[in-house]
């Protein structure tokens, strides 16, 4: 069961996150709307304040799609 107080707190925090990072939220919403197809490549890059870069990527497989589909059911 969902805790109403936590839900209200999350809603407020999400609104603040949207204000701080509007381009990122639009990006996530676009991906959620359009979906990710098998064969898509997902790349992630993080640059630390000291300039250290960590990055990785993955090609989405049929097995990945099945796993996500199972979570959505």
PDB file of C-alpha atoms in Angstrom:
ATOM      1  CA  UNK A   1       0.000   0.000   0.000  1.00  0.00           C
ATOM      2  CA  UNK A   2       1.223   3.499  -0.813  1.00  0.00           C
ATOM      3  CA  UNK A   3       1.997   5.838   2.078  1.00  0.00           C
ATOM      4  CA  UNK A   4       0.095   9.083   1.258  1.00  0.00           C
ATOM      5  CA  UNK A   5       2.588  11.267   3.158  1.00  0.00           C
ATOM      6  CA  UNK A   6       5.524   9.801   1.220  1.00  0.00           C
ATOM      7  CA  UNK A   7       3.625  10.214  -2.046  1.00  0.00           C
ATOM      8  CA  UNK A   8       2.995  13.911  -1.320  1.00  0.00           C
ATOM      9  CA  UNK A   9       6.653  14.403  -0.356  1.00  0.00           C
ATOM     10  CA  UNK A  10       7.799  12.690  -3.568  1.00  0.00           C
ATOM     11  CA  UNK A  11       5.433  14.815  -5.656  1.00  0.00           C
ATOM     12  CA  UNK A  12       6.891  18.000  -4.145  1.00  0.00           C
ATOM     13  CA  UNK A  13      10.467  16.763  -4.623  1.00  0.00           C
ATOM     14  CA  UNK A  14       9.735  15.726  -8.228  1.00  0.00           C
ATOM     15  CA  UNK A  15       8.415  19.220  -8.968  1.00  0.00           C
ATOM     16  CA  UNK A  16      11.609  20.718  -7.571  1.00  0.00           C
ATOM     17  CA  UNK A  17      13.692  18.265  -9.635  1.00  0.00           C
ATOM     18  CA  UNK A  18      11.772  19.308 -12.775  1.00  0.00           C
ATOM     19  CA  UNK A  19      12.513  22.965 -12.012  1.00  0.00           C
ATOM     20  CA  UNK A  20      16.240  22.281 -11.579  1.00  0.00           C
ATOM     21  CA  UNK A  21      16.597  19.942 -14.590  1.00  0.00           C
ATOM     22  CA  UNK A  22      13.865  20.705 -17.181  1.00  0.00           C
ATOM     23  CA  UNK A  23      15.819  19.408 -20.197  1.00  0.00           C
ATOM     24  CA  UNK A  24      16.558  16.094 -18.498  1.00  0.00           C
ATOM     25  CA  UNK A  25      12.912  15.601 -17.519  1.00  0.00           C
ATOM     26  CA  UNK A  26      11.780  16.329 -21.111  1.00  0.00           C
ATOM     27  CA  UNK A  27      14.363  13.801 -22.336  1.00  0.00           C
ATOM     28  CA  UNK A  28      13.080  11.100 -19.951  1.00  0.00           C
ATOM     29  CA  UNK A  29       9.447  11.836 -20.893  1.00  0.00           C
ATOM     30  CA  UNK A  30      10.282  11.539 -24.610  1.00  0.00           C
ATOM     31  CA  UNK A  31      11.995   8.190 -24.061  1.00  0.00           C
ATOM     32  CA  UNK A  32       9.064   6.950 -21.961  1.00  0.00           C
ATOM     33  CA  UNK A  33       6.584   8.038 -24.649  1.00  0.00           C
ATOM     34  CA  UNK A  34       8.516   6.645 -27.632  1.00  0.00           C
ATOM     35  CA  UNK A  35       9.931   3.569 -25.920  1.00  0.00           C
ATOM     36  CA  UNK A  36      13.261   1.875 -26.425  1.00  0.00           C
ATOM     37  CA  UNK A  37      13.468  -0.702 -29.189  1.00  0.00           C
ATOM     38  CA  UNK A  38      15.539  -3.859 -29.395  1.00  0.00           C
ATOM     39  CA  UNK A  39      18.886  -2.947 -30.939  1.00  0.00           C
ATOM     40  CA  UNK A  40      18.880   0.549 -29.434  1.00  0.00           C
ATOM     41  CA  UNK A  41      22.135   1.625 -27.803  1.00  0.00           C
ATOM     42  CA  UNK A  42      21.943   3.256 -24.382  1.00  0.00           C
ATOM     43  CA  UNK A  43      24.988   5.323 -23.422  1.00  0.00           C
ATOM     44  CA  UNK A  44      25.664   6.822 -20.007  1.00  0.00           C
ATOM     45  CA  UNK A  45      28.452   9.285 -19.204  1.00  0.00           C
ATOM     46  CA  UNK A  46      29.161  10.849 -15.806  1.00  0.00           C
ATOM     47  CA  UNK A  47      31.740  13.616 -15.350  1.00  0.00           C
ATOM     48  CA  UNK A  48      32.775  14.111 -11.715  1.00  0.00           C
ATOM     49  CA  UNK A  49      33.592  17.599 -10.385  1.00  0.00           C
ATOM     50  CA  UNK A  50      37.308  16.745 -10.625  1.00  0.00           C
ATOM     51  CA  UNK A  51      36.916  15.995 -14.346  1.00  0.00           C
ATOM     52  CA  UNK A  52      37.047  12.203 -14.057  1.00  0.00           C
ATOM     53  CA  UNK A  53      34.828  10.670 -16.735  1.00  0.00           C
ATOM     54  CA  UNK A  54      33.117   7.307 -16.377  1.00  0.00           C
ATOM     55  CA  UNK A  55      31.067   6.019 -19.272  1.00  0.00           C
ATOM     56  CA  UNK A  56      29.464   2.854 -20.539  1.00  0.00           C
ATOM     57  CA  UNK A  57      26.956   1.672 -23.110  1.00  0.00           C
ATOM     58  CA  UNK A  58      24.776  -1.305 -23.917  1.00  0.00           C
ATOM     59  CA  UNK A  59      22.827  -2.584 -26.895  1.00  0.00           C
ATOM     60  CA  UNK A  60      19.283  -3.533 -25.885  1.00  0.00           C
ATOM     61  CA  UNK A  61      18.671  -7.237 -26.541  1.00  0.00           C
ATOM     62  CA  UNK A  62      15.478  -9.256 -26.901  1.00  0.00           C
ATOM     63  CA  UNK A  63      16.146 -10.674 -23.424  1.00  0.00           C
ATOM     64  CA  UNK A  64      16.374  -7.145 -22.001  1.00  0.00           C
ATOM     65  CA  UNK A  65      13.029  -6.290 -23.589  1.00  0.00           C
ATOM     66  CA  UNK A  66      11.432  -9.427 -22.088  1.00  0.00           C
ATOM     67  CA  UNK A  67      12.767  -8.562 -18.629  1.00  0.00           C
ATOM     68  CA  UNK A  68      11.294  -5.040 -18.798  1.00  0.00           C
ATOM     69  CA  UNK A  69       8.014  -6.373 -20.165  1.00  0.00           C
ATOM     70  CA  UNK A  70       7.824  -8.773 -17.196  1.00  0.00           C
ATOM     71  CA  UNK A  71       8.308  -5.882 -14.769  1.00  0.00           C
ATOM     72  CA  UNK A  72       5.475  -3.928 -16.399  1.00  0.00           C
ATOM     73  CA  UNK A  73       2.920  -6.737 -15.998  1.00  0.00           C
TER      74      UNK A  73
END
